[in-house]
């Protein structure tokens, strides 16, 4: 299991005092928004651009009333959507770790590093979300035309929304933080959502409710995507589950150890260089 960023990511930049106690709840949210809003907003714009192809392709399938075309379009669009969404999660997770650094420097390197690992999760995510949107649309469309789809289908649709969003809430941070196969990531995510069920459910509700409002408010929802979009739902859901992930994977402890090792290696290199420069 390979962990986290490379040495070049730890550059001086905006951050917090090393020993400052972390706030919690809404105070923590507003602290991050006040401190890291610019980086999250810029990452959100890139994420929105990355999702334009998948939205357009899926919409074509929707106009054709063809679910297979919608799902194939989602899979193709997910190739780009996955990496940009991983970049969004990387930005938010760095803020939650209070990690100093210039946003574009760290984002660019993290994007390149996570690109390959985030393609398959992106395809899976886009296909599942497209299927979920289709199911919800189907249920409401049948209701609009006076056809009763039955309680069972409504229950299945709601459970589908919640369970997959619970899974994704733990999946995406692992894609960014851990170097492991997707199968292992999904297994870990399933275990986490069972072990931390209230947190998983809360994070899923944030995603479902927020994106439900965005879709219902279309075309005004496009403006909501640009302003709030991915950064808001990602920040809130990550704030809910981050403590669980840190407890299970020892994220910050491993980062501290890695940074200490890198610092020690740099000091050793400086000492060696100083000894070579001494006159004989």
PDB file of C-alpha atoms in Angstrom:
ATOM      1  CA  UNK A   1       0.000   0.000   0.000  1.00  0.00           C
ATOM      2  CA  UNK A   2       1.667   3.185  -1.211  1.00  0.00           C
ATOM      3  CA  UNK A   3       0.663   6.318   0.574  1.00  0.00           C
ATOM      4  CA  UNK A   4       0.145   9.913  -0.340  1.00  0.00           C
ATOM      5  CA  UNK A   5       2.131  12.682  -2.006  1.00  0.00           C
ATOM      6  CA  UNK A   6       5.668  12.979  -3.260  1.00  0.00           C
ATOM      7  CA  UNK A   7       8.346  15.120  -1.686  1.00  0.00           C
ATOM      8  CA  UNK A   8       7.828  17.956  -4.157  1.00  0.00           C
ATOM      9  CA  UNK A   9       4.269  18.478  -2.998  1.00  0.00           C
ATOM     10  CA  UNK A  10       5.328  19.879   0.370  1.00  0.00           C
ATOM     11  CA  UNK A  11       6.055  23.459  -0.617  1.00  0.00           C
ATOM     12  CA  UNK A  12       5.594  26.496   1.555  1.00  0.00           C
ATOM     13  CA  UNK A  13       2.233  28.155   1.187  1.00  0.00           C
ATOM     14  CA  UNK A  14      -1.032  28.912   2.885  1.00  0.00           C
ATOM     15  CA  UNK A  15      -1.736  26.776   5.945  1.00  0.00           C
ATOM     16  CA  UNK A  16      -2.325  26.923   9.687  1.00  0.00           C
ATOM     17  CA  UNK A  17      -0.195  26.956  12.786  1.00  0.00           C
ATOM     18  CA  UNK A  18       1.330  23.553  13.438  1.00  0.00           C
ATOM     19  CA  UNK A  19      -0.092  23.066  16.938  1.00  0.00           C
ATOM     20  CA  UNK A  20      -3.405  24.894  16.465  1.00  0.00           C
ATOM     21  CA  UNK A  21      -6.326  22.748  17.712  1.00  0.00           C
ATOM     22  CA  UNK A  22      -8.800  21.852  15.006  1.00  0.00           C
ATOM     23  CA  UNK A  23     -12.333  23.108  15.126  1.00  0.00           C
ATOM     24  CA  UNK A  24     -15.260  20.761  14.577  1.00  0.00           C
ATOM     25  CA  UNK A  25     -18.675  20.859  12.949  1.00  0.00           C
ATOM     26  CA  UNK A  26     -19.848  24.102  11.388  1.00  0.00           C
ATOM     27  CA  UNK A  27     -16.917  26.031  12.849  1.00  0.00           C
ATOM     28  CA  UNK A  28     -14.551  23.714  10.986  1.00  0.00           C
ATOM     29  CA  UNK A  29     -16.541  24.093   7.768  1.00  0.00           C
ATOM     30  CA  UNK A  30     -16.415  27.889   7.867  1.00  0.00           C
ATOM     31  CA  UNK A  31     -12.726  27.782   8.825  1.00  0.00           C
ATOM     32  CA  UNK A  32     -11.928  25.753   5.712  1.00  0.00           C
ATOM     33  CA  UNK A  33     -14.149  27.905   3.514  1.00  0.00           C
ATOM     34  CA  UNK A  34     -12.520  31.073   4.807  1.00  0.00           C
ATOM     35  CA  UNK A  35      -9.001  29.709   4.387  1.00  0.00           C
ATOM     36  CA  UNK A  36      -9.195  27.438   1.326  1.00  0.00           C
ATOM     37  CA  UNK A  37     -12.197  28.753  -0.617  1.00  0.00           C
ATOM     38  CA  UNK A  38     -10.085  29.916  -3.543  1.00  0.00           C
ATOM     39  CA  UNK A  39      -8.388  26.544  -4.053  1.00  0.00           C
ATOM     40  CA  UNK A  40     -11.651  24.603  -3.675  1.00  0.00           C
ATOM     41  CA  UNK A  41     -13.451  26.956  -6.067  1.00  0.00           C
ATOM     42  CA  UNK A  42     -10.738  26.632  -8.716  1.00  0.00           C
ATOM     43  CA  UNK A  43     -10.712  22.846  -8.348  1.00  0.00           C
ATOM     44  CA  UNK A  44     -14.505  22.942  -8.685  1.00  0.00           C
ATOM     45  CA  UNK A  45     -14.283  24.843 -11.980  1.00  0.00           C
ATOM     46  CA  UNK A  46     -11.877  22.242 -13.378  1.00  0.00           C
ATOM     47  CA  UNK A  47     -14.181  19.468 -12.173  1.00  0.00           C
ATOM     48  CA  UNK A  48     -17.186  21.101 -13.839  1.00  0.00           C
ATOM     49  CA  UNK A  49     -15.246  21.344 -17.108  1.00  0.00           C
ATOM     50  CA  UNK A  50     -14.225  17.697 -16.798  1.00  0.00           C
ATOM     51  CA  UNK A  51     -17.857  16.657 -16.378  1.00  0.00           C
ATOM     52  CA  UNK A  52     -19.092  18.579 -19.449  1.00  0.00           C
ATOM     53  CA  UNK A  53     -18.379  15.651 -21.852  1.00  0.00           C
ATOM     54  CA  UNK A  54     -20.157  13.051 -19.720  1.00  0.00           C
ATOM     55  CA  UNK A  55     -23.166  15.331 -19.138  1.00  0.00           C
ATOM     56  CA  UNK A  56     -23.480  16.099 -22.855  1.00  0.00           C
ATOM     57  CA  UNK A  57     -23.042  12.477 -23.926  1.00  0.00           C
ATOM     58  CA  UNK A  58     -25.529  11.159 -21.387  1.00  0.00           C
ATOM     59  CA  UNK A  59     -28.032  13.859 -22.352  1.00  0.00           C
ATOM     60  CA  UNK A  60     -27.880  12.678 -25.958  1.00  0.00           C
ATOM     61  CA  UNK A  61     -28.807   9.186 -24.784  1.00  0.00           C
ATOM     62  CA  UNK A  62     -31.574  10.684 -22.655  1.00  0.00           C
ATOM     63  CA  UNK A  63     -33.053  12.511 -25.668  1.00  0.00           C
ATOM     64  CA  UNK A  64     -32.963   9.220 -27.540  1.00  0.00           C
ATOM     65  CA  UNK A  65     -34.750   7.526 -24.586  1.00  0.00           C
ATOM     66  CA  UNK A  66     -32.083   4.843 -24.814  1.00  0.00           C
ATOM     67  CA  UNK A  67     -30.668   3.590 -21.511  1.00  0.00           C
ATOM     68  CA  UNK A  68     -27.818   1.514 -23.063  1.00  0.00           C
ATOM     69  CA  UNK A  69     -26.609   4.592 -24.951  1.00  0.00           C
ATOM     70  CA  UNK A  70     -26.779   6.614 -21.735  1.00  0.00           C
ATOM     71  CA  UNK A  71     -24.697   4.033 -19.853  1.00  0.00           C
ATOM     72  CA  UNK A  72     -22.112   3.691 -22.628  1.00  0.00           C
ATOM     73  CA  UNK A  73     -21.880   7.487 -22.813  1.00  0.00           C
ATOM     74  CA  UNK A  74     -21.405   7.625 -19.033  1.00  0.00           C
ATOM     75  CA  UNK A  75     -18.582   5.076 -19.247  1.00  0.00           C
ATOM     76  CA  UNK A  76     -16.793   7.054 -21.965  1.00  0.00           C
ATOM     77  CA  UNK A  77     -17.238  10.379 -20.182  1.00  0.00           C
ATOM     78  CA  UNK A  78     -16.072   8.844 -16.903  1.00  0.00           C
ATOM     79  CA  UNK A  79     -12.564   8.480 -18.318  1.00  0.00           C
ATOM     80  CA  UNK A  80     -12.068  12.228 -17.850  1.00  0.00           C
ATOM     81  CA  UNK A  81     -14.618  12.787 -15.086  1.00  0.00           C
ATOM     82  CA  UNK A  82     -12.803  10.394 -12.729  1.00  0.00           C
ATOM     83  CA  UNK A  83      -9.442  12.212 -12.701  1.00  0.00           C
ATOM     84  CA  UNK A  84     -10.957  15.681 -12.265  1.00  0.00           C
ATOM     85  CA  UNK A  85     -13.177  14.435  -9.428  1.00  0.00           C
ATOM     86  CA  UNK A  86     -10.107  12.870  -7.824  1.00  0.00           C
ATOM     87  CA  UNK A  87      -8.445  16.283  -8.117  1.00  0.00           C
ATOM     88  CA  UNK A  88     -11.404  17.821  -6.296  1.00  0.00           C
ATOM     89  CA  UNK A  89     -11.128  15.271  -3.493  1.00  0.00           C
ATOM     90  CA  UNK A  90      -7.363  15.774  -3.270  1.00  0.00           C
ATOM     91  CA  UNK A  91      -7.854  19.531  -2.817  1.00  0.00           C
ATOM     92  CA  UNK A  92     -10.461  19.047  -0.084  1.00  0.00           C
ATOM     93  CA  UNK A  93      -8.472  16.354   1.729  1.00  0.00           C
ATOM     94  CA  UNK A  94      -5.382  18.571   1.803  1.00  0.00           C
ATOM     95  CA  UNK A  95      -7.496  21.316   3.357  1.00  0.00           C
ATOM     96  CA  UNK A  96      -8.829  18.867   5.954  1.00  0.00           C
ATOM     97  CA  UNK A  97      -5.239  17.876   6.785  1.00  0.00           C
ATOM     98  CA  UNK A  98      -4.329  21.578   7.121  1.00  0.00           C
ATOM     99  CA  UNK A  99      -1.550  20.945   4.643  1.00  0.00           C
ATOM    100  CA  UNK A 100       0.376  23.977   3.447  1.00  0.00           C
ATOM    101  CA  UNK A 101       1.096  24.326  -0.230  1.00  0.00           C
ATOM    102  CA  UNK A 102       0.394  26.354  -3.355  1.00  0.00           C
ATOM    103  CA  UNK A 103      -2.776  24.941  -4.855  1.00  0.00           C
ATOM    104  CA  UNK A 104      -1.811  24.741  -8.523  1.00  0.00           C
ATOM    105  CA  UNK A 105       1.546  23.102  -7.762  1.00  0.00           C
ATOM    106  CA  UNK A 106       0.005  20.371  -5.630  1.00  0.00           C
ATOM    107  CA  UNK A 107      -3.101  19.967  -7.811  1.00  0.00           C
ATOM    108  CA  UNK A 108      -1.126  19.476 -11.019  1.00  0.00           C
ATOM    109  CA  UNK A 109       1.164  16.873  -9.491  1.00  0.00           C
ATOM    110  CA  UNK A 110      -1.656  15.065  -7.722  1.00  0.00           C
ATOM    111  CA  UNK A 111      -3.702  15.050 -10.941  1.00  0.00           C
ATOM    112  CA  UNK A 112      -0.881  13.395 -12.876  1.00  0.00           C
ATOM    113  CA  UNK A 113      -0.195  10.918 -10.082  1.00  0.00           C
ATOM    114  CA  UNK A 114      -3.835   9.919  -9.631  1.00  0.00           C
ATOM    115  CA  UNK A 115      -4.891   9.981 -13.286  1.00  0.00           C
ATOM    116  CA  UNK A 116      -4.464   6.291 -14.076  1.00  0.00           C
ATOM    117  CA  UNK A 117      -5.859   5.095 -10.741  1.00  0.00           C
ATOM    118  CA  UNK A 118      -8.951   7.314 -10.998  1.00  0.00           C
ATOM    119  CA  UNK A 119     -10.089   6.381 -14.528  1.00  0.00           C
ATOM    120  CA  UNK A 120     -11.801   3.093 -13.617  1.00  0.00           C
ATOM    121  CA  UNK A 121     -13.459   4.555 -10.476  1.00  0.00           C
ATOM    122  CA  UNK A 122     -14.621   7.444 -12.664  1.00  0.00           C
ATOM    123  CA  UNK A 123     -16.203   5.072 -15.174  1.00  0.00           C
ATOM    124  CA  UNK A 124     -17.907   3.126 -12.363  1.00  0.00           C
ATOM    125  CA  UNK A 125     -19.116   6.313 -10.675  1.00  0.00           C
ATOM    126  CA  UNK A 126     -20.565   7.864 -13.838  1.00  0.00           C
ATOM    127  CA  UNK A 127     -22.315   4.659 -14.918  1.00  0.00           C
ATOM    128  CA  UNK A 128     -23.884   4.129 -11.486  1.00  0.00           C
ATOM    129  CA  UNK A 129     -24.976   7.768 -11.104  1.00  0.00           C
ATOM    130  CA  UNK A 130     -26.456   7.762 -14.621  1.00  0.00           C
ATOM    131  CA  UNK A 131     -28.433   4.613 -13.803  1.00  0.00           C
ATOM    132  CA  UNK A 132     -29.616   6.194 -10.544  1.00  0.00           C
ATOM    133  CA  UNK A 133     -30.788   9.354 -12.328  1.00  0.00           C
ATOM    134  CA  UNK A 134     -32.608   7.224 -14.890  1.00  0.00           C
ATOM    135  CA  UNK A 135     -34.384   5.228 -12.168  1.00  0.00           C
ATOM    136  CA  UNK A 136     -35.504   8.375 -10.358  1.00  0.00           C
ATOM    137  CA  UNK A 137     -36.679   9.941 -13.626  1.00  0.00           C
ATOM    138  CA  UNK A 138     -38.534   6.752 -14.556  1.00  0.00           C
ATOM    139  CA  UNK A 139     -40.359   6.655 -11.221  1.00  0.00           C
ATOM    140  CA  UNK A 140     -41.405  10.316 -11.351  1.00  0.00           C
ATOM    141  CA  UNK A 141     -42.337  10.090 -15.033  1.00  0.00           C
ATOM    142  CA  UNK A 142     -44.615   7.123 -14.405  1.00  0.00           C
ATOM    143  CA  UNK A 143     -46.138   8.942 -11.436  1.00  0.00           C
ATOM    144  CA  UNK A 144     -46.719  12.031 -13.594  1.00  0.00           C
ATOM    145  CA  UNK A 145     -48.609   9.940 -16.146  1.00  0.00           C
ATOM    146  CA  UNK A 146     -50.782   8.422 -13.455  1.00  0.00           C
ATOM    147  CA  UNK A 147     -49.127   5.006 -13.353  1.00  0.00           C
ATOM    148  CA  UNK A 148     -48.341   3.486  -9.978  1.00  0.00           C
ATOM    149  CA  UNK A 149     -44.846   1.968 -10.045  1.00  0.00           C
ATOM    150  CA  UNK A 150     -45.301   0.332  -6.667  1.00  0.00           C
ATOM    151  CA  UNK A 151     -43.727   0.804  -3.264  1.00  0.00           C
ATOM    152  CA  UNK A 152     -41.077  -1.833  -3.931  1.00  0.00           C
ATOM    153  CA  UNK A 153     -39.559   0.102  -6.852  1.00  0.00           C
ATOM    154  CA  UNK A 154     -39.516   3.360  -4.867  1.00  0.00           C
ATOM    155  CA  UNK A 155     -37.819   1.624  -1.940  1.00  0.00           C
ATOM    156  CA  UNK A 156     -35.286  -0.027  -4.267  1.00  0.00           C
ATOM    157  CA  UNK A 157     -34.536   3.311  -5.929  1.00  0.00           C
ATOM    158  CA  UNK A 158     -33.983   5.140  -2.633  1.00  0.00           C
ATOM    159  CA  UNK A 159     -31.826   2.314  -1.251  1.00  0.00           C
ATOM    160  CA  UNK A 160     -29.819   2.291  -4.471  1.00  0.00           C
ATOM    161  CA  UNK A 161     -29.163   6.014  -4.125  1.00  0.00           C
ATOM    162  CA  UNK A 162     -28.131   5.824  -0.481  1.00  0.00           C
ATOM    163  CA  UNK A 163     -26.053   2.627  -0.574  1.00  0.00           C
ATOM    164  CA  UNK A 164     -23.956   3.597  -3.576  1.00  0.00           C
ATOM    165  CA  UNK A 165     -23.395   7.137  -2.305  1.00  0.00           C
ATOM    166  CA  UNK A 166     -22.332   5.684   1.044  1.00  0.00           C
ATOM    167  CA  UNK A 167     -19.851   3.505  -0.830  1.00  0.00           C
ATOM    168  CA  UNK A 168     -18.551   6.397  -2.946  1.00  0.00           C
ATOM    169  CA  UNK A 169     -18.090   8.588   0.136  1.00  0.00           C
ATOM    170  CA  UNK A 170     -15.335   6.227   1.293  1.00  0.00           C
ATOM    171  CA  UNK A 171     -14.141   5.164  -2.159  1.00  0.00           C
ATOM    172  CA  UNK A 172     -12.957   8.491  -3.575  1.00  0.00           C
ATOM    173  CA  UNK A 173     -10.726   9.491  -0.629  1.00  0.00           C
ATOM    174  CA  UNK A 174      -9.010   6.097  -0.886  1.00  0.00           C
ATOM    175  CA  UNK A 175      -8.458   6.569  -4.632  1.00  0.00           C
ATOM    176  CA  UNK A 176      -6.588   9.781  -3.809  1.00  0.00           C
ATOM    177  CA  UNK A 177      -4.759   8.622  -0.676  1.00  0.00           C
ATOM    178  CA  UNK A 178      -3.925   4.959  -1.258  1.00  0.00           C
ATOM    179  CA  UNK A 179      -2.141   3.070  -3.998  1.00  0.00           C
ATOM    180  CA  UNK A 180      -4.173  -0.136  -4.262  1.00  0.00           C
ATOM    181  CA  UNK A 181      -6.403  -2.048  -6.721  1.00  0.00           C
ATOM    182  CA  UNK A 182      -9.979  -0.879  -7.172  1.00  0.00           C
ATOM    183  CA  UNK A 183     -11.263  -4.183  -5.786  1.00  0.00           C
ATOM    184  CA  UNK A 184      -9.436  -3.566  -2.511  1.00  0.00           C
ATOM    185  CA  UNK A 185     -10.709   0.009  -2.421  1.00  0.00           C
ATOM    186  CA  UNK A 186     -14.301  -1.151  -2.837  1.00  0.00           C
ATOM    187  CA  UNK A 187     -13.838  -3.824  -0.167  1.00  0.00           C
ATOM    188  CA  UNK A 188     -12.413  -1.246   2.254  1.00  0.00           C
ATOM    189  CA  UNK A 189     -15.241   1.149   1.416  1.00  0.00           C
ATOM    190  CA  UNK A 190     -17.852  -1.505   2.123  1.00  0.00           C
ATOM    191  CA  UNK A 191     -16.234  -2.319   5.456  1.00  0.00           C
ATOM    192  CA  UNK A 192     -16.047   1.372   6.386  1.00  0.00           C
ATOM    193  CA  UNK A 193     -19.659   2.094   5.514  1.00  0.00           C
ATOM    194  CA  UNK A 194     -20.753  -0.839   7.693  1.00  0.00           C
ATOM    195  CA  UNK A 195     -18.419   0.033  10.575  1.00  0.00           C
ATOM    196  CA  UNK A 196     -19.276   3.756  10.497  1.00  0.00           C
ATOM    197  CA  UNK A 197     -22.887   3.506   9.332  1.00  0.00           C
ATOM    198  CA  UNK A 198     -24.194   6.830  10.781  1.00  0.00           C
ATOM    199  CA  UNK A 199     -21.337   8.779   9.182  1.00  0.00           C
ATOM    200  CA  UNK A 200     -21.739   6.927   5.877  1.00  0.00           C
ATOM    201  CA  UNK A 201     -25.471   7.622   5.841  1.00  0.00           C
ATOM    202  CA  UNK A 202     -24.968  11.313   6.686  1.00  0.00           C
ATOM    203  CA  UNK A 203     -22.375  11.738   3.908  1.00  0.00           C
ATOM    204  CA  UNK A 204     -24.663   9.975   1.415  1.00  0.00           C
ATOM    205  CA  UNK A 205     -27.628  12.169   2.357  1.00  0.00           C
ATOM    206  CA  UNK A 206     -25.525  15.284   1.759  1.00  0.00           C
ATOM    207  CA  UNK A 207     -24.658  14.095  -1.748  1.00  0.00           C
ATOM    208  CA  UNK A 208     -28.162  12.920  -2.649  1.00  0.00           C
ATOM    209  CA  UNK A 209     -29.970  15.988  -1.320  1.00  0.00           C
ATOM    210  CA  UNK A 210     -27.519  18.498  -2.760  1.00  0.00           C
ATOM    211  CA  UNK A 211     -27.442  17.006  -6.255  1.00  0.00           C
ATOM    212  CA  UNK A 212     -31.193  16.456  -6.097  1.00  0.00           C
ATOM    213  CA  UNK A 213     -31.657  20.199  -5.574  1.00  0.00           C
ATOM    214  CA  UNK A 214     -29.229  20.969  -8.420  1.00  0.00           C
ATOM    215  CA  UNK A 215     -31.107  18.705 -10.855  1.00  0.00           C
ATOM    216  CA  UNK A 216     -34.547  19.930  -9.792  1.00  0.00           C
ATOM    217  CA  UNK A 217     -33.451  23.560 -10.229  1.00  0.00           C
ATOM    218  CA  UNK A 218     -32.263  23.142 -13.813  1.00  0.00           C
ATOM    219  CA  UNK A 219     -31.357  25.277 -15.720  1.00  0.00           C
ATOM    220  CA  UNK A 220     -30.581  27.367 -12.606  1.00  0.00           C
ATOM    221  CA  UNK A 221     -28.785  24.252 -11.382  1.00  0.00           C
ATOM    222  CA  UNK A 222     -25.983  24.978 -13.857  1.00  0.00           C
ATOM    223  CA  UNK A 223     -25.233  28.191 -11.948  1.00  0.00           C
ATOM    224  CA  UNK A 224     -25.353  26.270  -8.663  1.00  0.00           C
ATOM    225  CA  UNK A 225     -22.818  23.803 -10.106  1.00  0.00           C
ATOM    226  CA  UNK A 226     -20.407  26.597 -10.999  1.00  0.00           C
ATOM    227  CA  UNK A 227     -20.690  28.322  -7.619  1.00  0.00           C
ATOM    228  CA  UNK A 228     -21.137  25.411  -5.219  1.00  0.00           C
ATOM    229  CA  UNK A 229     -21.038  22.315  -7.394  1.00  0.00           C
ATOM    230  CA  UNK A 230     -18.568  19.671  -6.394  1.00  0.00           C
ATOM    231  CA  UNK A 231     -16.606  21.539  -3.736  1.00  0.00           C
ATOM    232  CA  UNK A 232     -19.541  21.975  -1.340  1.00  0.00           C
ATOM    233  CA  UNK A 233     -20.815  18.385  -1.363  1.00  0.00           C
ATOM    234  CA  UNK A 234     -17.261  17.008  -1.389  1.00  0.00           C
ATOM    235  CA  UNK A 235     -16.121  19.168   1.525  1.00  0.00           C
ATOM    236  CA  UNK A 236     -19.130  18.349   3.714  1.00  0.00           C
ATOM    237  CA  UNK A 237     -19.083  14.603   3.004  1.00  0.00           C
ATOM    238  CA  UNK A 238     -15.291  14.394   3.457  1.00  0.00           C
ATOM    239  CA  UNK A 239     -15.515  16.325   6.713  1.00  0.00           C
ATOM    240  CA  UNK A 240     -17.991  13.703   7.931  1.00  0.00           C
ATOM    241  CA  UNK A 241     -15.925  10.628   6.983  1.00  0.00           C
ATOM    242  CA  UNK A 242     -12.342  11.930   7.259  1.00  0.00           C
ATOM    243  CA  UNK A 243     -11.961  10.995  10.932  1.00  0.00           C
ATOM    244  CA  UNK A 244     -13.024   7.423  10.118  1.00  0.00           C
ATOM    245  CA  UNK A 245     -10.491   7.162   7.310  1.00  0.00           C
ATOM    246  CA  UNK A 246      -7.708   8.601   9.438  1.00  0.00           C
ATOM    247  CA  UNK A 247      -8.536   6.149  12.216  1.00  0.00           C
ATOM    248  CA  UNK A 248      -8.455   3.153   9.868  1.00  0.00           C
ATOM    249  CA  UNK A 249      -5.565   4.082   7.558  1.00  0.00           C
ATOM    250  CA  UNK A 250      -3.506   6.340   9.887  1.00  0.00           C
ATOM    251  CA  UNK A 251      -3.338   8.958   7.145  1.00  0.00           C
ATOM    252  CA  UNK A 252      -1.748  11.849   9.001  1.00  0.00           C
ATOM    253  CA  UNK A 253       0.613   9.639  10.997  1.00  0.00           C
ATOM    254  CA  UNK A 254       1.987   8.129   7.772  1.00  0.00           C
ATOM    255  CA  UNK A 255       2.328  11.544   6.175  1.00  0.00           C
ATOM    256  CA  UNK A 256       4.268  12.843   9.182  1.00  0.00           C
ATOM    257  CA  UNK A 257       6.597   9.856   9.059  1.00  0.00           C
ATOM    258  CA  UNK A 258       7.151  10.305   5.336  1.00  0.00           C
ATOM    259  CA  UNK A 259       7.851  14.021   5.689  1.00  0.00           C
ATOM    260  CA  UNK A 260      10.282  13.364   8.551  1.00  0.00           C
ATOM    261  CA  UNK A 261      12.078  10.756   6.436  1.00  0.00           C
ATOM    262  CA  UNK A 262      12.262  13.160   3.489  1.00  0.00           C
ATOM    263  CA  UNK A 263      13.570  15.925   5.734  1.00  0.00           C
ATOM    264  CA  UNK A 264      16.206  13.631   7.210  1.00  0.00           C
ATOM    265  CA  UNK A 265      17.277  12.525   3.737  1.00  0.00           C
ATOM    266  CA  UNK A 266      17.558  16.163   2.630  1.00  0.00           C
ATOM    267  CA  UNK A 267      19.654  17.028   5.694  1.00  0.00           C
ATOM    268  CA  UNK A 268      21.952  14.078   5.039  1.00  0.00           C
ATOM    269  CA  UNK A 269      22.360  15.217   1.445  1.00  0.00           C
ATOM    270  CA  UNK A 270      23.197  18.752   2.607  1.00  0.00           C
ATOM    271  CA  UNK A 271      25.752  17.417   5.098  1.00  0.00           C
ATOM    272  CA  UNK A 272      27.369  15.276   2.413  1.00  0.00           C
ATOM    273  CA  UNK A 273      27.504  18.254   0.056  1.00  0.00           C
ATOM    274  CA  UNK A 274      29.050  20.467   2.755  1.00  0.00           C
ATOM    275  CA  UNK A 275      31.764  17.896   3.490  1.00  0.00           C
ATOM    276  CA  UNK A 276      32.660  17.678  -0.195  1.00  0.00           C
ATOM    277  CA  UNK A 277      32.958  21.461  -0.406  1.00  0.00           C
ATOM    278  CA  UNK A 278      35.403  21.683   2.509  1.00  0.00           C
ATOM    279  CA  UNK A 279      39.016  22.473   1.464  1.00  0.00           C
ATOM    280  CA  UNK A 280      41.527  19.644   1.768  1.00  0.00           C
TER     281      UNK A 280
END
